[in-house]
Short mmCIF file of N, CA and C in Angstrom, two decimals:
data_model
loop_
_atom_site.label_atom_id
_atom_site.label_comp_id
_atom_site.label_asym_id
_atom_site.label_seq_id
_atom_site.Cartn_x
_atom_site.Cartn_y
_atom_site.Cartn_z
N UNK A 1 -63.45 43.66 34.13
CA UNK A 1 -62.15 43.84 33.51
C UNK A 1 -61.49 42.48 33.29
N UNK A 2 -60.93 42.30 32.11
CA UNK A 2 -60.23 41.07 31.78
C UNK A 2 -58.80 41.17 32.28
N UNK A 3 -58.45 40.37 33.24
CA UNK A 3 -57.09 40.39 33.78
C UNK A 3 -56.35 39.09 33.48
N UNK A 4 -56.84 38.34 32.51
CA UNK A 4 -56.25 37.04 32.21
C UNK A 4 -55.08 37.11 31.24
N UNK A 5 -54.70 38.28 30.83
CA UNK A 5 -53.56 38.36 29.92
C UNK A 5 -52.83 39.68 30.08
N UNK A 6 -51.62 39.69 29.58
CA UNK A 6 -50.81 40.90 29.55
C UNK A 6 -51.09 41.60 28.24
N UNK A 7 -51.76 42.72 28.31
CA UNK A 7 -52.15 43.46 27.11
C UNK A 7 -51.01 44.37 26.65
N UNK A 8 -51.00 44.65 25.35
CA UNK A 8 -50.00 45.58 24.84
C UNK A 8 -50.51 46.33 23.62
N UNK A 9 -49.87 47.46 23.36
CA UNK A 9 -50.09 48.26 22.16
C UNK A 9 -48.76 48.32 21.43
N UNK A 10 -48.81 48.11 20.12
CA UNK A 10 -47.62 48.12 19.27
C UNK A 10 -47.64 49.39 18.42
N UNK A 11 -46.72 50.32 18.69
CA UNK A 11 -46.60 51.55 17.91
C UNK A 11 -45.55 51.36 16.82
N UNK A 12 -45.74 52.06 15.69
CA UNK A 12 -44.82 51.92 14.56
C UNK A 12 -44.66 50.41 14.27
N UNK A 13 -45.77 49.73 14.15
CA UNK A 13 -45.80 48.26 14.17
C UNK A 13 -45.11 47.59 12.99
N UNK A 14 -44.98 48.28 11.87
CA UNK A 14 -44.39 47.62 10.71
C UNK A 14 -45.20 46.40 10.36
N UNK A 15 -44.55 45.31 10.07
CA UNK A 15 -45.25 44.06 9.76
C UNK A 15 -45.49 43.23 11.01
N UNK A 16 -45.26 43.79 12.16
CA UNK A 16 -45.56 43.24 13.50
C UNK A 16 -44.60 42.15 13.97
N UNK A 17 -43.37 42.23 13.56
CA UNK A 17 -42.37 41.25 14.03
C UNK A 17 -42.17 41.30 15.53
N UNK A 18 -42.05 42.50 16.09
CA UNK A 18 -41.89 42.64 17.53
C UNK A 18 -43.14 42.11 18.24
N UNK A 19 -44.27 42.38 17.66
CA UNK A 19 -45.54 41.92 18.22
C UNK A 19 -45.61 40.39 18.26
N UNK A 20 -45.11 39.75 17.22
CA UNK A 20 -45.13 38.28 17.19
C UNK A 20 -44.33 37.71 18.35
N UNK A 21 -43.21 38.33 18.67
CA UNK A 21 -42.42 37.88 19.81
C UNK A 21 -43.18 38.03 21.11
N UNK A 22 -43.89 39.13 21.26
CA UNK A 22 -44.69 39.32 22.46
C UNK A 22 -45.83 38.31 22.53
N UNK A 23 -46.44 38.01 21.39
CA UNK A 23 -47.49 36.97 21.38
C UNK A 23 -46.94 35.63 21.84
N UNK A 24 -45.77 35.29 21.33
CA UNK A 24 -45.14 34.01 21.71
C UNK A 24 -44.84 33.96 23.21
N UNK A 25 -44.62 35.12 23.81
CA UNK A 25 -44.34 35.20 25.25
C UNK A 25 -45.62 35.24 26.09
N UNK A 26 -46.78 35.16 25.44
CA UNK A 26 -48.04 35.11 26.18
C UNK A 26 -48.79 36.43 26.28
N UNK A 27 -48.29 37.47 25.65
CA UNK A 27 -48.98 38.76 25.66
C UNK A 27 -50.08 38.76 24.59
N UNK A 28 -51.07 39.63 24.77
CA UNK A 28 -52.15 39.74 23.81
C UNK A 28 -52.27 41.19 23.33
N UNK A 29 -52.35 41.38 22.01
CA UNK A 29 -52.42 42.75 21.49
C UNK A 29 -53.78 43.39 21.71
N UNK A 30 -53.74 44.68 22.00
CA UNK A 30 -54.95 45.48 22.06
C UNK A 30 -55.04 46.32 20.79
N UNK A 31 -53.89 46.81 20.32
CA UNK A 31 -53.88 47.62 19.10
C UNK A 31 -52.49 47.62 18.48
N UNK A 32 -52.49 47.75 17.17
CA UNK A 32 -51.26 47.95 16.39
C UNK A 32 -51.45 49.24 15.62
N UNK A 33 -50.47 50.13 15.67
CA UNK A 33 -50.56 51.39 14.96
C UNK A 33 -49.46 51.41 13.90
N UNK A 34 -49.88 51.54 12.64
CA UNK A 34 -48.94 51.51 11.52
C UNK A 34 -49.50 52.34 10.37
N UNK A 35 -48.66 53.14 9.76
CA UNK A 35 -49.13 54.01 8.67
C UNK A 35 -49.16 53.32 7.31
N UNK A 36 -48.33 52.29 7.11
CA UNK A 36 -48.25 51.63 5.81
C UNK A 36 -49.40 50.63 5.64
N UNK A 37 -50.20 50.84 4.62
CA UNK A 37 -51.38 50.00 4.41
C UNK A 37 -51.02 48.54 4.17
N UNK A 38 -49.97 48.28 3.41
CA UNK A 38 -49.57 46.89 3.16
C UNK A 38 -49.12 46.20 4.44
N UNK A 39 -48.39 46.91 5.28
CA UNK A 39 -47.99 46.35 6.56
C UNK A 39 -49.23 46.05 7.41
N UNK A 40 -50.24 46.91 7.33
CA UNK A 40 -51.48 46.69 8.08
C UNK A 40 -52.18 45.41 7.61
N UNK A 41 -52.14 45.14 6.30
CA UNK A 41 -52.70 43.88 5.81
C UNK A 41 -51.95 42.69 6.40
N UNK A 42 -50.64 42.81 6.51
CA UNK A 42 -49.85 41.73 7.11
C UNK A 42 -50.25 41.53 8.56
N UNK A 43 -50.42 42.62 9.29
CA UNK A 43 -50.82 42.52 10.70
C UNK A 43 -52.19 41.86 10.81
N UNK A 44 -53.15 42.31 10.00
CA UNK A 44 -54.50 41.71 10.04
C UNK A 44 -54.45 40.22 9.71
N UNK A 45 -53.60 39.87 8.76
CA UNK A 45 -53.47 38.46 8.39
C UNK A 45 -52.90 37.66 9.55
N UNK A 46 -51.91 38.21 10.27
CA UNK A 46 -51.36 37.51 11.43
C UNK A 46 -52.42 37.39 12.54
N UNK A 47 -53.20 38.43 12.74
CA UNK A 47 -54.28 38.37 13.73
C UNK A 47 -55.27 37.28 13.35
N UNK A 48 -55.63 37.26 12.07
CA UNK A 48 -56.58 36.24 11.58
C UNK A 48 -55.99 34.84 11.71
N UNK A 49 -54.70 34.72 11.40
CA UNK A 49 -54.03 33.42 11.56
C UNK A 49 -54.13 32.94 13.01
N UNK A 50 -53.80 33.82 13.95
CA UNK A 50 -53.85 33.43 15.36
C UNK A 50 -55.27 33.09 15.78
N UNK A 51 -56.25 33.82 15.27
CA UNK A 51 -57.65 33.50 15.56
C UNK A 51 -57.99 32.10 15.05
N UNK A 52 -57.60 31.81 13.82
CA UNK A 52 -57.88 30.48 13.24
C UNK A 52 -57.17 29.39 14.05
N UNK A 53 -55.92 29.62 14.38
CA UNK A 53 -55.15 28.64 15.14
C UNK A 53 -55.79 28.37 16.50
N UNK A 54 -56.23 29.42 17.18
CA UNK A 54 -56.81 29.27 18.51
C UNK A 54 -58.22 28.69 18.50
N UNK A 55 -58.85 28.67 17.33
CA UNK A 55 -60.22 28.18 17.22
C UNK A 55 -60.35 26.97 16.30
N UNK A 56 -59.27 26.24 16.14
CA UNK A 56 -59.23 25.02 15.32
C UNK A 56 -59.78 25.25 13.92
N UNK A 57 -59.36 26.35 13.31
CA UNK A 57 -59.79 26.68 11.95
C UNK A 57 -58.59 26.81 11.01
N UNK A 58 -57.56 25.99 11.24
CA UNK A 58 -56.36 26.08 10.42
C UNK A 58 -56.65 25.85 8.95
N UNK A 59 -57.63 25.00 8.64
CA UNK A 59 -57.96 24.74 7.23
C UNK A 59 -58.48 26.00 6.54
N UNK A 60 -59.20 26.82 7.27
CA UNK A 60 -59.69 28.07 6.70
C UNK A 60 -58.51 28.99 6.36
N UNK A 61 -57.54 29.04 7.27
CA UNK A 61 -56.34 29.84 7.00
C UNK A 61 -55.60 29.28 5.78
N UNK A 62 -55.50 27.97 5.70
CA UNK A 62 -54.81 27.35 4.55
C UNK A 62 -55.52 27.67 3.25
N UNK A 63 -56.84 27.74 3.27
CA UNK A 63 -57.58 28.13 2.06
C UNK A 63 -57.16 29.52 1.60
N UNK A 64 -56.98 30.42 2.54
CA UNK A 64 -56.52 31.76 2.19
C UNK A 64 -55.07 31.72 1.72
N UNK A 65 -54.24 31.03 2.46
CA UNK A 65 -52.81 30.97 2.15
C UNK A 65 -52.57 30.42 0.75
N UNK A 66 -53.33 29.41 0.37
CA UNK A 66 -53.14 28.78 -0.95
C UNK A 66 -54.00 29.41 -2.04
N UNK A 67 -54.64 30.55 -1.74
CA UNK A 67 -55.37 31.31 -2.75
C UNK A 67 -56.74 30.77 -3.11
N UNK A 68 -57.30 29.89 -2.30
CA UNK A 68 -58.64 29.37 -2.57
C UNK A 68 -59.72 30.38 -2.22
N UNK A 69 -59.41 31.28 -1.29
CA UNK A 69 -60.32 32.38 -0.96
C UNK A 69 -59.50 33.67 -0.96
N UNK A 70 -60.16 34.79 -1.21
CA UNK A 70 -59.42 36.06 -1.23
C UNK A 70 -59.37 36.69 0.17
N UNK A 71 -58.61 37.77 0.27
CA UNK A 71 -58.39 38.43 1.56
C UNK A 71 -59.70 38.92 2.17
N UNK A 72 -60.60 39.50 1.35
CA UNK A 72 -61.86 40.01 1.89
C UNK A 72 -62.69 38.90 2.51
N UNK A 73 -62.75 37.77 1.83
CA UNK A 73 -63.49 36.62 2.36
C UNK A 73 -62.86 36.13 3.66
N UNK A 74 -61.55 36.05 3.65
CA UNK A 74 -60.82 35.60 4.83
C UNK A 74 -61.07 36.53 6.02
N UNK A 75 -60.89 37.83 5.81
CA UNK A 75 -61.08 38.79 6.89
C UNK A 75 -62.53 38.82 7.38
N UNK A 76 -63.48 38.63 6.47
CA UNK A 76 -64.89 38.73 6.86
C UNK A 76 -65.30 37.63 7.83
N UNK A 77 -64.57 36.55 7.87
CA UNK A 77 -64.91 35.45 8.77
C UNK A 77 -64.27 35.59 10.15
N UNK A 78 -63.45 36.60 10.31
CA UNK A 78 -62.78 36.85 11.59
C UNK A 78 -63.59 37.90 12.35
N UNK A 79 -63.81 37.70 13.64
CA UNK A 79 -64.57 38.71 14.39
C UNK A 79 -63.99 40.11 14.20
N UNK A 80 -64.85 41.05 13.94
CA UNK A 80 -64.44 42.41 13.63
C UNK A 80 -63.59 43.01 14.73
N UNK A 81 -63.90 42.70 15.98
CA UNK A 81 -63.13 43.29 17.08
C UNK A 81 -61.67 42.84 17.06
N UNK A 82 -61.37 41.77 16.33
CA UNK A 82 -59.98 41.33 16.22
C UNK A 82 -59.22 42.17 15.19
N UNK A 83 -59.76 42.29 14.00
CA UNK A 83 -59.04 42.98 12.93
C UNK A 83 -59.19 44.50 13.01
N UNK A 84 -60.19 44.99 13.72
CA UNK A 84 -60.37 46.43 13.86
C UNK A 84 -59.34 47.06 14.79
N UNK A 85 -58.54 46.25 15.42
CA UNK A 85 -57.52 46.77 16.33
C UNK A 85 -56.28 47.24 15.58
N UNK A 86 -56.26 47.10 14.27
CA UNK A 86 -55.16 47.61 13.46
C UNK A 86 -55.51 49.04 13.05
N UNK A 87 -54.72 49.98 13.49
CA UNK A 87 -54.98 51.39 13.25
C UNK A 87 -54.03 51.87 12.16
N UNK A 88 -54.57 52.08 10.97
CA UNK A 88 -53.77 52.48 9.81
C UNK A 88 -53.69 54.01 9.75
N UNK A 89 -52.83 54.56 10.59
CA UNK A 89 -52.62 56.01 10.66
C UNK A 89 -51.16 56.28 10.95
N UNK A 90 -50.67 57.40 10.44
CA UNK A 90 -49.33 57.83 10.80
C UNK A 90 -49.38 58.39 12.22
N UNK A 91 -48.42 58.03 13.02
CA UNK A 91 -48.33 58.57 14.36
C UNK A 91 -47.80 59.99 14.24
N UNK A 92 -48.63 60.94 14.69
CA UNK A 92 -48.29 62.36 14.60
C UNK A 92 -49.07 63.10 15.67
N UNK A 93 -48.68 64.34 15.92
CA UNK A 93 -49.45 65.16 16.85
C UNK A 93 -50.88 65.32 16.38
N UNK A 94 -51.07 65.49 15.07
CA UNK A 94 -52.41 65.68 14.52
C UNK A 94 -53.29 64.45 14.69
N UNK A 95 -52.70 63.26 14.66
CA UNK A 95 -53.48 62.01 14.75
C UNK A 95 -53.52 61.42 16.15
N UNK A 96 -52.82 62.03 17.09
CA UNK A 96 -52.68 61.45 18.43
C UNK A 96 -54.02 61.14 19.08
N UNK A 97 -54.90 62.12 19.17
CA UNK A 97 -56.19 61.92 19.85
C UNK A 97 -57.03 60.85 19.15
N UNK A 98 -57.00 60.82 17.82
CA UNK A 98 -57.74 59.80 17.08
C UNK A 98 -57.20 58.40 17.44
N UNK A 99 -55.89 58.26 17.45
CA UNK A 99 -55.28 56.96 17.76
C UNK A 99 -55.63 56.54 19.19
N UNK A 100 -55.55 57.46 20.12
CA UNK A 100 -55.91 57.14 21.51
C UNK A 100 -57.37 56.71 21.60
N UNK A 101 -58.26 57.38 20.86
CA UNK A 101 -59.68 56.99 20.89
C UNK A 101 -59.87 55.58 20.33
N UNK A 102 -59.12 55.22 19.30
CA UNK A 102 -59.21 53.86 18.74
C UNK A 102 -58.65 52.83 19.74
N UNK A 103 -57.58 53.17 20.43
CA UNK A 103 -57.04 52.27 21.45
C UNK A 103 -58.05 52.10 22.58
N UNK A 104 -58.68 53.19 23.01
CA UNK A 104 -59.70 53.11 24.06
C UNK A 104 -60.87 52.24 23.63
N UNK A 105 -61.29 52.36 22.37
CA UNK A 105 -62.36 51.52 21.86
C UNK A 105 -61.95 50.04 21.86
N UNK A 106 -60.74 49.76 21.44
CA UNK A 106 -60.25 48.38 21.44
C UNK A 106 -60.19 47.83 22.87
N UNK A 107 -59.77 48.66 23.82
CA UNK A 107 -59.74 48.23 25.22
C UNK A 107 -61.14 47.83 25.69
N UNK A 108 -62.14 48.63 25.33
CA UNK A 108 -63.52 48.31 25.72
C UNK A 108 -63.99 47.02 25.08
N UNK A 109 -63.69 46.85 23.79
CA UNK A 109 -64.11 45.64 23.08
C UNK A 109 -63.48 44.39 23.70
N UNK A 110 -62.27 44.51 24.17
CA UNK A 110 -61.55 43.37 24.74
C UNK A 110 -61.69 43.30 26.26
N UNK A 111 -62.45 44.23 26.85
CA UNK A 111 -62.65 44.28 28.29
C UNK A 111 -61.32 44.41 29.03
N UNK A 112 -60.50 45.34 28.57
CA UNK A 112 -59.20 45.62 29.16
C UNK A 112 -59.25 46.98 29.84
N UNK A 113 -58.86 47.01 31.09
CA UNK A 113 -58.87 48.27 31.83
C UNK A 113 -57.60 49.08 31.60
N UNK A 114 -56.45 48.39 31.54
CA UNK A 114 -55.16 49.07 31.48
C UNK A 114 -54.23 48.36 30.50
N UNK A 115 -53.47 49.14 29.78
CA UNK A 115 -52.45 48.58 28.89
C UNK A 115 -51.24 48.19 29.74
N UNK A 116 -50.83 46.95 29.64
CA UNK A 116 -49.70 46.47 30.43
C UNK A 116 -48.37 46.90 29.82
N UNK A 117 -48.27 46.82 28.48
CA UNK A 117 -46.99 47.12 27.82
C UNK A 117 -47.21 47.97 26.58
N UNK A 118 -46.26 48.83 26.33
CA UNK A 118 -46.21 49.60 25.10
C UNK A 118 -44.92 49.19 24.41
N UNK A 119 -45.05 48.74 23.15
CA UNK A 119 -43.87 48.30 22.42
C UNK A 119 -43.80 49.07 21.10
N UNK A 120 -42.64 49.13 20.54
CA UNK A 120 -42.51 49.75 19.24
C UNK A 120 -41.13 50.28 18.98
N UNK A 121 -40.89 50.51 17.74
CA UNK A 121 -39.62 51.07 17.32
C UNK A 121 -39.84 52.10 16.24
N UNK A 122 -39.69 53.38 16.57
CA UNK A 122 -39.81 54.40 15.53
C UNK A 122 -38.93 54.06 14.33
N UNK A 123 -39.36 54.43 13.15
CA UNK A 123 -38.64 54.05 11.93
C UNK A 123 -37.14 54.35 12.02
N UNK A 124 -36.35 53.35 11.68
CA UNK A 124 -34.91 53.46 11.87
C UNK A 124 -34.19 54.18 10.73
N UNK A 125 -34.86 54.42 9.61
CA UNK A 125 -34.19 55.01 8.46
C UNK A 125 -33.56 56.36 8.80
N UNK A 126 -34.18 57.11 9.66
CA UNK A 126 -33.67 58.43 10.01
C UNK A 126 -32.39 58.35 10.84
N UNK A 127 -32.19 57.27 11.59
CA UNK A 127 -31.05 57.15 12.49
C UNK A 127 -29.94 56.26 11.95
N UNK A 128 -30.31 55.27 11.15
CA UNK A 128 -29.31 54.29 10.73
C UNK A 128 -28.21 54.96 9.91
N UNK A 129 -27.02 54.42 10.00
CA UNK A 129 -25.88 54.98 9.27
C UNK A 129 -26.17 54.97 7.78
N UNK A 130 -26.70 53.90 7.28
CA UNK A 130 -27.01 53.81 5.85
C UNK A 130 -28.12 54.81 5.46
N UNK A 131 -29.14 54.91 6.29
CA UNK A 131 -30.22 55.84 6.01
C UNK A 131 -29.76 57.28 6.02
N UNK A 132 -28.87 57.61 6.95
CA UNK A 132 -28.33 58.97 7.01
C UNK A 132 -27.52 59.30 5.77
N UNK A 133 -26.73 58.33 5.31
CA UNK A 133 -25.91 58.55 4.11
C UNK A 133 -26.79 58.81 2.90
N UNK A 134 -27.86 58.04 2.77
CA UNK A 134 -28.77 58.20 1.64
C UNK A 134 -29.60 59.48 1.74
N UNK A 135 -29.74 60.00 2.92
CA UNK A 135 -30.62 61.13 3.18
C UNK A 135 -29.84 62.35 3.70
N UNK A 136 -28.57 62.44 3.38
CA UNK A 136 -27.67 63.44 3.94
C UNK A 136 -28.19 64.87 3.81
N UNK A 137 -28.72 65.23 2.64
CA UNK A 137 -29.11 66.62 2.40
C UNK A 137 -30.33 67.08 3.18
N UNK A 138 -31.15 66.19 3.66
CA UNK A 138 -32.35 66.63 4.39
C UNK A 138 -32.51 66.00 5.77
N UNK A 139 -31.44 65.43 6.29
CA UNK A 139 -31.57 64.71 7.56
C UNK A 139 -32.09 65.57 8.71
N UNK A 140 -31.73 66.83 8.73
CA UNK A 140 -32.19 67.68 9.84
C UNK A 140 -33.68 68.00 9.74
N UNK A 141 -34.28 67.77 8.58
CA UNK A 141 -35.70 68.10 8.38
C UNK A 141 -36.58 66.86 8.31
N UNK A 142 -36.00 65.72 8.55
CA UNK A 142 -36.73 64.46 8.49
C UNK A 142 -37.56 64.32 9.78
N UNK A 143 -38.89 64.42 9.67
CA UNK A 143 -39.76 64.39 10.86
C UNK A 143 -39.67 63.07 11.63
N UNK A 144 -39.20 62.02 10.97
CA UNK A 144 -39.09 60.72 11.66
C UNK A 144 -38.06 60.76 12.78
N UNK A 145 -37.12 61.70 12.71
CA UNK A 145 -36.10 61.83 13.74
C UNK A 145 -36.74 62.05 15.11
N UNK A 146 -37.86 62.72 15.15
CA UNK A 146 -38.47 63.11 16.41
C UNK A 146 -39.65 62.23 16.84
N UNK A 147 -39.81 61.08 16.19
CA UNK A 147 -40.89 60.18 16.58
C UNK A 147 -40.75 59.70 18.02
N UNK A 148 -39.54 59.69 18.55
CA UNK A 148 -39.38 59.26 19.93
C UNK A 148 -40.18 60.15 20.89
N UNK A 149 -40.37 61.41 20.53
CA UNK A 149 -41.16 62.32 21.38
C UNK A 149 -42.63 61.89 21.38
N UNK A 150 -43.10 61.40 20.24
CA UNK A 150 -44.48 60.90 20.17
C UNK A 150 -44.61 59.61 20.97
N UNK A 151 -43.58 58.77 20.90
CA UNK A 151 -43.59 57.54 21.70
C UNK A 151 -43.72 57.91 23.18
N UNK A 152 -42.97 58.91 23.62
CA UNK A 152 -43.04 59.35 25.01
C UNK A 152 -44.44 59.89 25.34
N UNK A 153 -45.07 60.53 24.39
CA UNK A 153 -46.43 61.05 24.61
C UNK A 153 -47.41 59.89 24.84
N UNK A 154 -47.24 58.80 24.09
CA UNK A 154 -48.09 57.62 24.31
C UNK A 154 -47.80 57.01 25.68
N UNK A 155 -46.54 57.01 26.09
CA UNK A 155 -46.21 56.51 27.43
C UNK A 155 -46.94 57.31 28.50
N UNK A 156 -46.93 58.61 28.36
CA UNK A 156 -47.61 59.47 29.34
C UNK A 156 -49.12 59.20 29.37
N UNK A 157 -49.69 59.01 28.21
CA UNK A 157 -51.15 58.82 28.12
C UNK A 157 -51.58 57.42 28.59
N UNK A 158 -50.88 56.38 28.15
CA UNK A 158 -51.31 55.01 28.44
C UNK A 158 -50.79 54.47 29.77
N UNK A 159 -49.69 55.02 30.25
CA UNK A 159 -49.10 54.62 31.54
C UNK A 159 -48.95 53.10 31.69
N UNK A 160 -48.26 52.45 30.75
CA UNK A 160 -48.09 51.00 30.87
C UNK A 160 -47.13 50.64 32.00
N UNK A 161 -47.18 49.39 32.42
CA UNK A 161 -46.25 48.90 33.45
C UNK A 161 -44.84 48.77 32.89
N UNK A 162 -44.74 48.46 31.59
CA UNK A 162 -43.43 48.34 30.96
C UNK A 162 -43.51 48.81 29.53
N UNK A 163 -42.35 49.11 28.97
CA UNK A 163 -42.30 49.49 27.57
C UNK A 163 -41.02 48.97 26.95
N UNK A 164 -41.08 48.77 25.64
CA UNK A 164 -39.91 48.39 24.86
C UNK A 164 -39.80 49.39 23.73
N UNK A 165 -38.69 50.09 23.70
CA UNK A 165 -38.39 51.06 22.64
C UNK A 165 -37.24 50.46 21.86
N UNK A 166 -37.53 49.94 20.70
CA UNK A 166 -36.53 49.24 19.90
C UNK A 166 -36.05 50.16 18.79
N UNK A 167 -34.74 50.23 18.63
CA UNK A 167 -34.23 51.00 17.52
C UNK A 167 -32.81 50.59 17.19
N UNK A 168 -32.21 51.29 16.27
CA UNK A 168 -30.90 50.93 15.73
C UNK A 168 -29.77 51.62 16.49
N UNK A 169 -28.56 51.04 16.44
CA UNK A 169 -27.42 51.66 17.11
C UNK A 169 -27.15 53.08 16.64
N UNK A 170 -27.48 53.43 15.42
CA UNK A 170 -27.24 54.76 14.90
C UNK A 170 -27.94 55.85 15.68
N UNK A 171 -28.94 55.49 16.45
CA UNK A 171 -29.65 56.47 17.28
C UNK A 171 -28.69 57.12 18.28
N UNK A 172 -27.75 56.34 18.78
CA UNK A 172 -26.81 56.85 19.78
C UNK A 172 -25.81 57.84 19.16
N UNK A 173 -25.39 57.57 17.92
CA UNK A 173 -24.37 58.41 17.29
C UNK A 173 -24.94 59.53 16.42
N UNK A 174 -26.22 59.50 16.15
CA UNK A 174 -26.83 60.50 15.27
C UNK A 174 -26.59 61.90 15.82
N UNK A 175 -26.14 62.80 14.95
CA UNK A 175 -25.91 64.20 15.31
C UNK A 175 -25.06 64.33 16.58
N UNK A 176 -24.01 63.52 16.66
CA UNK A 176 -23.10 63.61 17.79
C UNK A 176 -23.71 63.20 19.11
N UNK A 177 -24.78 62.44 19.07
CA UNK A 177 -25.43 61.96 20.29
C UNK A 177 -26.54 62.87 20.80
N UNK A 178 -26.80 63.97 20.10
CA UNK A 178 -27.81 64.92 20.55
C UNK A 178 -29.18 64.26 20.73
N UNK A 179 -29.61 63.50 19.73
CA UNK A 179 -30.94 62.88 19.78
C UNK A 179 -31.02 61.89 20.94
N UNK A 180 -29.98 61.09 21.11
CA UNK A 180 -29.99 60.11 22.19
C UNK A 180 -30.05 60.82 23.55
N UNK A 181 -29.27 61.87 23.70
CA UNK A 181 -29.31 62.63 24.96
C UNK A 181 -30.69 63.22 25.20
N UNK A 182 -31.31 63.74 24.15
CA UNK A 182 -32.65 64.31 24.29
C UNK A 182 -33.66 63.21 24.62
N UNK A 183 -33.50 62.05 24.01
CA UNK A 183 -34.38 60.92 24.29
C UNK A 183 -34.29 60.54 25.77
N UNK A 184 -33.10 60.47 26.29
CA UNK A 184 -32.93 60.11 27.71
C UNK A 184 -33.58 61.14 28.62
N UNK A 185 -33.60 62.40 28.22
CA UNK A 185 -34.16 63.46 29.06
C UNK A 185 -35.65 63.69 28.84
N UNK A 186 -36.21 63.08 27.79
CA UNK A 186 -37.64 63.25 27.50
C UNK A 186 -38.46 62.63 28.61
N UNK A 187 -39.38 63.39 29.14
CA UNK A 187 -40.22 62.91 30.22
C UNK A 187 -41.34 62.03 29.70
N UNK A 188 -41.45 60.87 30.29
CA UNK A 188 -42.52 59.95 29.90
C UNK A 188 -43.63 59.96 30.90
#
């Protein structure tokens, strides 16, 4: 088992801004889960950048950055176990077992026994004041409202030592505080 780093999984990763902060703090990613394909390309590019930086291959990254090589060429030179840790799937009950199996595979590839941290922020559009205003007619049917329950399901399965659940202030006031109260009572 590799115990030389603090491992983490990034849920609802977006373009991996939260993940970058954890990297800067010395944590190492095991997996990023994101449904948006373009955001996944950004995550893979950041992973590849860090690989190049850590292996004195900055010139290779610059060739990609300045358009001298394309994305496929750039990614093909990065060890597969690095970029395969990006899981391009929507977090849902239907995809839960698949995502867990991909995280387990990444743990094996990286020789990690346990996930140290779970980080992520369910999409804020459903909770934010601006998002609610734009989505007034269907807010009660927006499945993103309940992503916090899926986050809790990952907590139960992965049992990390710590977690970061990042979201917007509107989460507290949404529906008179009902969602926030339910979030606090959700068993992890």
